[in-house]
CSV table of C-alpha atoms in Angstrom, one decimal:
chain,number,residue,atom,x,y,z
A,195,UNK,CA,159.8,122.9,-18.5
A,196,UNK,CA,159.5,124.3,-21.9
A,197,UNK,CA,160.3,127.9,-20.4
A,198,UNK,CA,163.3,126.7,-18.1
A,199,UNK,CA,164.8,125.1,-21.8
A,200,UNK,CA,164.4,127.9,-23.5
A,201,UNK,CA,166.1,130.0,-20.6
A,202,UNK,CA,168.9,127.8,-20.9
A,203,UNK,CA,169.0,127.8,-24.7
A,204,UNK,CA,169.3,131.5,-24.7
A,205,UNK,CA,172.2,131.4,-21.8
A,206,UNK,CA,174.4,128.8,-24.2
A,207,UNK,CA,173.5,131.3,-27.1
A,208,UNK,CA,175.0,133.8,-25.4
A,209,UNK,CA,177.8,132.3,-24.3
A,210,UNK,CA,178.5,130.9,-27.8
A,211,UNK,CA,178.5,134.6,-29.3
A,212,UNK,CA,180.9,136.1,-26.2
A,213,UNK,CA,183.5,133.2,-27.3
A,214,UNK,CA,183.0,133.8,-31.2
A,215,UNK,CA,183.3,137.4,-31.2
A,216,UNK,CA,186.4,137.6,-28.9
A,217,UNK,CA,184.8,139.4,-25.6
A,218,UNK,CA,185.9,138.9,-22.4
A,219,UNK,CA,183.7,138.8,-18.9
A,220,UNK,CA,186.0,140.6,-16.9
A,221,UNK,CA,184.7,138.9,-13.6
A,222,UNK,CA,185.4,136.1,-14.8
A,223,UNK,CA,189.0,137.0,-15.8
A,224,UNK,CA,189.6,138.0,-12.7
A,225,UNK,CA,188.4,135.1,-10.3
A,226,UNK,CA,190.1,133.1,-12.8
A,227,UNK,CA,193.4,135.3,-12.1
A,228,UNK,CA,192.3,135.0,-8.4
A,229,UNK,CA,193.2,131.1,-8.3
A,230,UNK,CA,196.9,129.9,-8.0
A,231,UNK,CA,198.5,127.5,-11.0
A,232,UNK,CA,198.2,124.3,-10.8
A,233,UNK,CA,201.2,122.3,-10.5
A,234,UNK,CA,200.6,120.7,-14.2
A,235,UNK,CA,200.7,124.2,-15.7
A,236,UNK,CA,203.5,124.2,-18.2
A,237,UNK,CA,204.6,127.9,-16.1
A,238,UNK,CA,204.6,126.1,-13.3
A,239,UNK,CA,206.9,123.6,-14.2
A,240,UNK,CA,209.9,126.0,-15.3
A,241,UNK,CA,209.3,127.9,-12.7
A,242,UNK,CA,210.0,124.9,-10.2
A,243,UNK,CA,212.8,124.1,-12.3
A,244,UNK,CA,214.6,127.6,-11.5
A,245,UNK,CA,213.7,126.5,-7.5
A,246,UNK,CA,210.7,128.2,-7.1
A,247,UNK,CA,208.1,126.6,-4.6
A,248,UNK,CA,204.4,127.7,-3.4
A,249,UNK,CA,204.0,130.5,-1.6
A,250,UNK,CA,207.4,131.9,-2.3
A,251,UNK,CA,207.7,135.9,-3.9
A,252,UNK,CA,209.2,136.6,-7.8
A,253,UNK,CA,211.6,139.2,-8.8
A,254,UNK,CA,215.0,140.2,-7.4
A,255,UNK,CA,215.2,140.9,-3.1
A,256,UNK,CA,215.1,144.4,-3.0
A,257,UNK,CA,217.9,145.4,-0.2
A,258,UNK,CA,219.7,149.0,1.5
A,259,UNK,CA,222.9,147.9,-0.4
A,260,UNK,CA,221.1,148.4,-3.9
A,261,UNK,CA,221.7,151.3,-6.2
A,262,UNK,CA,218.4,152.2,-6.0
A,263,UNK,CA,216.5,153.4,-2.8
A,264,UNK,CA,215.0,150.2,-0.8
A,265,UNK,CA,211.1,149.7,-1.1
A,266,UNK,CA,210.8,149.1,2.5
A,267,UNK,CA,213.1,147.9,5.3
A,268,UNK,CA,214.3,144.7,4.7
A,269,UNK,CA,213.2,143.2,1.5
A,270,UNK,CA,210.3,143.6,-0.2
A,271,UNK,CA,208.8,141.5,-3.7
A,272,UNK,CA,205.7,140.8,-4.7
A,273,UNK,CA,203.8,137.5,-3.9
A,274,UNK,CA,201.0,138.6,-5.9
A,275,UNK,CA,200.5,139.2,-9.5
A,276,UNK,CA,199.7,142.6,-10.5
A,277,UNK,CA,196.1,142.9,-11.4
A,278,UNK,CA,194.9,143.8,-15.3
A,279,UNK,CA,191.3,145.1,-16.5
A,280,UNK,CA,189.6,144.4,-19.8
A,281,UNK,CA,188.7,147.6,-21.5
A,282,UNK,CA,184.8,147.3,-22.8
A,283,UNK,CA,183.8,150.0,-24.0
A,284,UNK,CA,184.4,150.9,-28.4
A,285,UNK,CA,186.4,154.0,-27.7
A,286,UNK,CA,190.5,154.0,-28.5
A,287,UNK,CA,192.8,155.7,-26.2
A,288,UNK,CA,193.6,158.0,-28.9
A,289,UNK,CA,190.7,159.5,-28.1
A,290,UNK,CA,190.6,159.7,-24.2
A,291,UNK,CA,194.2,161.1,-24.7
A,292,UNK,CA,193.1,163.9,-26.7
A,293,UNK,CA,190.5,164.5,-24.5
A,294,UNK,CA,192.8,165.3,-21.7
A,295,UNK,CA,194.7,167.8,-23.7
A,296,UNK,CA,192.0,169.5,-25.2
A,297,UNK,CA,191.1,169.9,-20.8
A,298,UNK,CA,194.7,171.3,-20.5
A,299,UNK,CA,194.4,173.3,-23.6
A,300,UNK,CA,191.1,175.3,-22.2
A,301,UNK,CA,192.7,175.8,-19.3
A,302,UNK,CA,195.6,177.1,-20.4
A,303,UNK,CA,194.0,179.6,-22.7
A,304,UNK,CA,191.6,180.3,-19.9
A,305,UNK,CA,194.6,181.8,-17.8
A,306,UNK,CA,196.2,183.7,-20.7
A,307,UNK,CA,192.7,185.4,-21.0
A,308,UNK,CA,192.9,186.3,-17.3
A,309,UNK,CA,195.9,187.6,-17.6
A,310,UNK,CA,195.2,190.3,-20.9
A,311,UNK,CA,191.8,191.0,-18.8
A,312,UNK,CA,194.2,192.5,-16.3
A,313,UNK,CA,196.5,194.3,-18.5
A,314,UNK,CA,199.6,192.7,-18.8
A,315,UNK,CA,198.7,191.9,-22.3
A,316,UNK,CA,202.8,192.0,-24.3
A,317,UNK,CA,203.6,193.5,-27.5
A,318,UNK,CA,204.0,190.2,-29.0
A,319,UNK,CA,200.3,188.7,-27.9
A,320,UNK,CA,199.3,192.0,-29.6
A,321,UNK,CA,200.6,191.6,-32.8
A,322,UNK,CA,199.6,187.7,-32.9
A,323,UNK,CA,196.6,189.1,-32.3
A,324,UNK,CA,196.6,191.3,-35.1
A,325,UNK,CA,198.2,189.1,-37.3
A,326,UNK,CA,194.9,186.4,-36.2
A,327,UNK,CA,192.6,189.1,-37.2
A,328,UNK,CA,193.7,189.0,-40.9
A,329,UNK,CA,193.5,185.4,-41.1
A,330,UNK,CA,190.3,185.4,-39.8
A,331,UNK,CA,188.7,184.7,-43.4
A,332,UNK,CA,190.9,181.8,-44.2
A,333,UNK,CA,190.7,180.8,-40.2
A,334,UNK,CA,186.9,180.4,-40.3
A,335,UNK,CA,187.1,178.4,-43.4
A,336,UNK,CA,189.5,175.9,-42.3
A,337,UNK,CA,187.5,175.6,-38.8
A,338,UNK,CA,184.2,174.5,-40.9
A,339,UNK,CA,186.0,171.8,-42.9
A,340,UNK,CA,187.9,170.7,-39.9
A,341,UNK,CA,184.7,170.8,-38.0
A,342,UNK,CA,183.2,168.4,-40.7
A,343,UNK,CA,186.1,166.0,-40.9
A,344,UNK,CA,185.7,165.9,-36.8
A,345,UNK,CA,182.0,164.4,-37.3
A,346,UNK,CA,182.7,162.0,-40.0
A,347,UNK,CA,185.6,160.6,-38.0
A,348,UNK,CA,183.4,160.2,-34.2
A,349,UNK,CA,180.3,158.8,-36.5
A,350,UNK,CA,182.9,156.0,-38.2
A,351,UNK,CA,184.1,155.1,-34.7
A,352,UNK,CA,180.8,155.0,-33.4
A,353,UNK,CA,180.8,158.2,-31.6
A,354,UNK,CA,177.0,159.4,-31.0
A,355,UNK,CA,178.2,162.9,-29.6
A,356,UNK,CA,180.9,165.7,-30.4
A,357,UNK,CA,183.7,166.0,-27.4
A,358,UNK,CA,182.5,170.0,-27.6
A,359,UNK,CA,179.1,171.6,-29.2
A,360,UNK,CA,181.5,173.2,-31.5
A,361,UNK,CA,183.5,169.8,-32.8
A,362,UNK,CA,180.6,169.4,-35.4
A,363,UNK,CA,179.4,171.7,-37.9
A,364,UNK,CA,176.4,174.1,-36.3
A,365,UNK,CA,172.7,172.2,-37.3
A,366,UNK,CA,170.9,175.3,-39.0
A,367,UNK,CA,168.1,176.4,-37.8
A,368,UNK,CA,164.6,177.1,-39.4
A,369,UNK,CA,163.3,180.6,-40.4
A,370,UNK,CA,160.5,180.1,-37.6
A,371,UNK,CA,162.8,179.5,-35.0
A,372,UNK,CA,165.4,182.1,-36.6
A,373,UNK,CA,162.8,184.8,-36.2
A,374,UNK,CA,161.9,183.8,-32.1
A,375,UNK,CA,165.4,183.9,-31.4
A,376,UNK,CA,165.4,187.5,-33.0
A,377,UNK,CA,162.4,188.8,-30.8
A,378,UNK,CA,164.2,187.4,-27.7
A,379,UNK,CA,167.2,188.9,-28.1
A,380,UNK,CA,165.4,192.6,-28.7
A,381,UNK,CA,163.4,191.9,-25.8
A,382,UNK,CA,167.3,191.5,-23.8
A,383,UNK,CA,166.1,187.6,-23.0
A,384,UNK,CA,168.6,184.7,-23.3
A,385,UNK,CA,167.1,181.5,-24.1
A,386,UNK,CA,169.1,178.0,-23.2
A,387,UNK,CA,170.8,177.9,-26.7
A,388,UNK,CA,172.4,181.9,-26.5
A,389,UNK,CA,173.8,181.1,-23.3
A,390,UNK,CA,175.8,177.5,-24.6
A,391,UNK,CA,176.6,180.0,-27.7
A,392,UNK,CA,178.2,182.4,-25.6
A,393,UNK,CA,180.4,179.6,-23.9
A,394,UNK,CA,181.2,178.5,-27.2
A,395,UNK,CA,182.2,182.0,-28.1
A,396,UNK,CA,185.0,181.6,-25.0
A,397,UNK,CA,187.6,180.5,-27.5
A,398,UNK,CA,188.6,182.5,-31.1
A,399,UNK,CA,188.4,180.6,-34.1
A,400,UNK,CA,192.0,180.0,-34.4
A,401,UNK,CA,192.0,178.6,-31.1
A,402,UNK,CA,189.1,176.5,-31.9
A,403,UNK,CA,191.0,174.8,-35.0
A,404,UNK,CA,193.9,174.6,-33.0
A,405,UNK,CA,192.3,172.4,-30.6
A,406,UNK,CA,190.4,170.5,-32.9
A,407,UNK,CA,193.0,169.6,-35.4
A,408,UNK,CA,194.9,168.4,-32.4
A,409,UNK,CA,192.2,166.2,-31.2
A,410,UNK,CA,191.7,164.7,-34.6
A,411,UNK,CA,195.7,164.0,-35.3
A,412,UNK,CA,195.4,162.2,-31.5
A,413,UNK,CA,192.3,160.3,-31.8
A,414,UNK,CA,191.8,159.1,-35.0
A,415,UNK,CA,195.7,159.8,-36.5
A,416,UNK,CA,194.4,162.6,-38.9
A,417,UNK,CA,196.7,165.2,-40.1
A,418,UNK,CA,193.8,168.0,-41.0
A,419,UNK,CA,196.6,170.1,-43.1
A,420,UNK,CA,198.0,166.9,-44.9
A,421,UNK,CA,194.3,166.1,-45.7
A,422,UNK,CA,195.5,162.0,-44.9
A,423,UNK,CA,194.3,159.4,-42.2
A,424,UNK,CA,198.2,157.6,-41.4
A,425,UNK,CA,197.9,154.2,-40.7
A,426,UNK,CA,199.3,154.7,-36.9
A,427,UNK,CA,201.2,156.9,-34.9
A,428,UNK,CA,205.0,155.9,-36.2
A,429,UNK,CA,204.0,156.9,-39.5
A,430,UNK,CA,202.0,160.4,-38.4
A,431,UNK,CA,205.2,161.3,-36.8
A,432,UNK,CA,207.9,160.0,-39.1
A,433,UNK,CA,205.7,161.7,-42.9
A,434,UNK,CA,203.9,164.1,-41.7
A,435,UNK,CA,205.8,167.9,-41.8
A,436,UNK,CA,204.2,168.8,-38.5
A,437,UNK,CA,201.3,170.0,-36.0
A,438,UNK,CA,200.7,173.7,-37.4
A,439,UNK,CA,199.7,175.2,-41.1
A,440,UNK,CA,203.1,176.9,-41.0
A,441,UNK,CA,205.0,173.1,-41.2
A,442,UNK,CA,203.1,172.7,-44.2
């Protein structure tokens, strides 16, 4: 008895915190959403009053005589509700936007690699080149800063891990494990960590900051170059000068 009690204490506990701090069982949501109105619902009512009845679909007929192509033959509305899911997990779709370009991005500069491998590199990707290569000092500077702006903004919003290895500043290493790495390397072995290095070392500095400044203007609405966190989108785009160093 006293175990069954304190089972169900704990159950009401737990149901008391979902209602306090606003969360949302999205099972439940959804057999709730299952269920038809009932005909005391306050909806319900002005629908009726517009002559809807039970079982009838919602929006206009869609016919051939329309300006815009017919769904079907015939007519065709929907008698169902369209369907909505709670998003649980802490993470803003800032984030899972920038995500997807920075994928686009390392494609992208995957194929322009391809394509100076082959020789068809142009006069102009040689001199932005060049012109990369004496920026290179102020390039790798910016990249470290960025790179610890990147980890205090993913540890505020309760991110455990970089998107890259090379979105947070590099953890040094010891002298002990400095010097092993140094013996492997004469002896022409590659440990675990060389090889991630050398997929890090895919992408130029520039083109790292590039990226990154990009995925911290997305997620988190950080202009890296302005040096200021805008309080949402609309104001990002309508004060800050642009996306590049150059704007500023």
């Amino acid at each position: 008895m006293v175990e069954a009690k304190q089972k169900d204490h704990i159950k009401k506990q737990r149901e008391m915190k979902a209602q306090t701090t606003g969360l949302v069982d999205n099972e439940k949501l959804q057999e709730a959403l299952s269920k038809p109105i009932e005909n005391d619902n306050k909806g319900f009512k002005l629908l009726a009053k517009m002559g809807y009845k039970p079982g009838q679909a919602l929006g206009k007929a869609v016919t051939e005589n329309d300006d815009k192509p017919a769904m079907s033959s015939g007519t065709q509305r929907l008698l169902e509700p369209i369907g909505i899911t709670i998003k649980s997990d802490r993470q803003g779709l800032g984030r899972e936007s920038a995500l997807r370009e920075l994928m686009e991005k390392q494609i992208e500069l995957r194929k322009q690699r391809l394509k100076k491998e082959s020789g068809e590199t142009s006069i102009e990707e040689f001199r932005r080149r060049a012109t990369e290569k004496a920026e290179e000092r102020f390039v790798t500077n910016a990249l470290r800063k960025c790179q610890k702006t990147c980890e205090n903004l993913d540890v505020e919003n309760h991110v455990d891990t970089p998107a890259m290895p090379w979105f947070w500043p590099e953890v040094p290493k010891n002298k002990d494990e400095a010097d092993d790495e140094k013996c492997s390397e004469n002896e022409n072995h590659k440990s675990d960590s060389e090889e991630e290095d050398a997929v890090v070392d895919e992408f130029s500095n520039s083109e790292k900051l590039e990226m990154l400044t990009q995925y911290i203007r997305t997620s988190y609405n950080f202009c890296f170059w302005c040096g200021i966190r805008y309080e949402d989108l609309n104001d990002l785009n309508t004060n800050c000068p642009g996306l590049n160093k150059d704007d500023h």
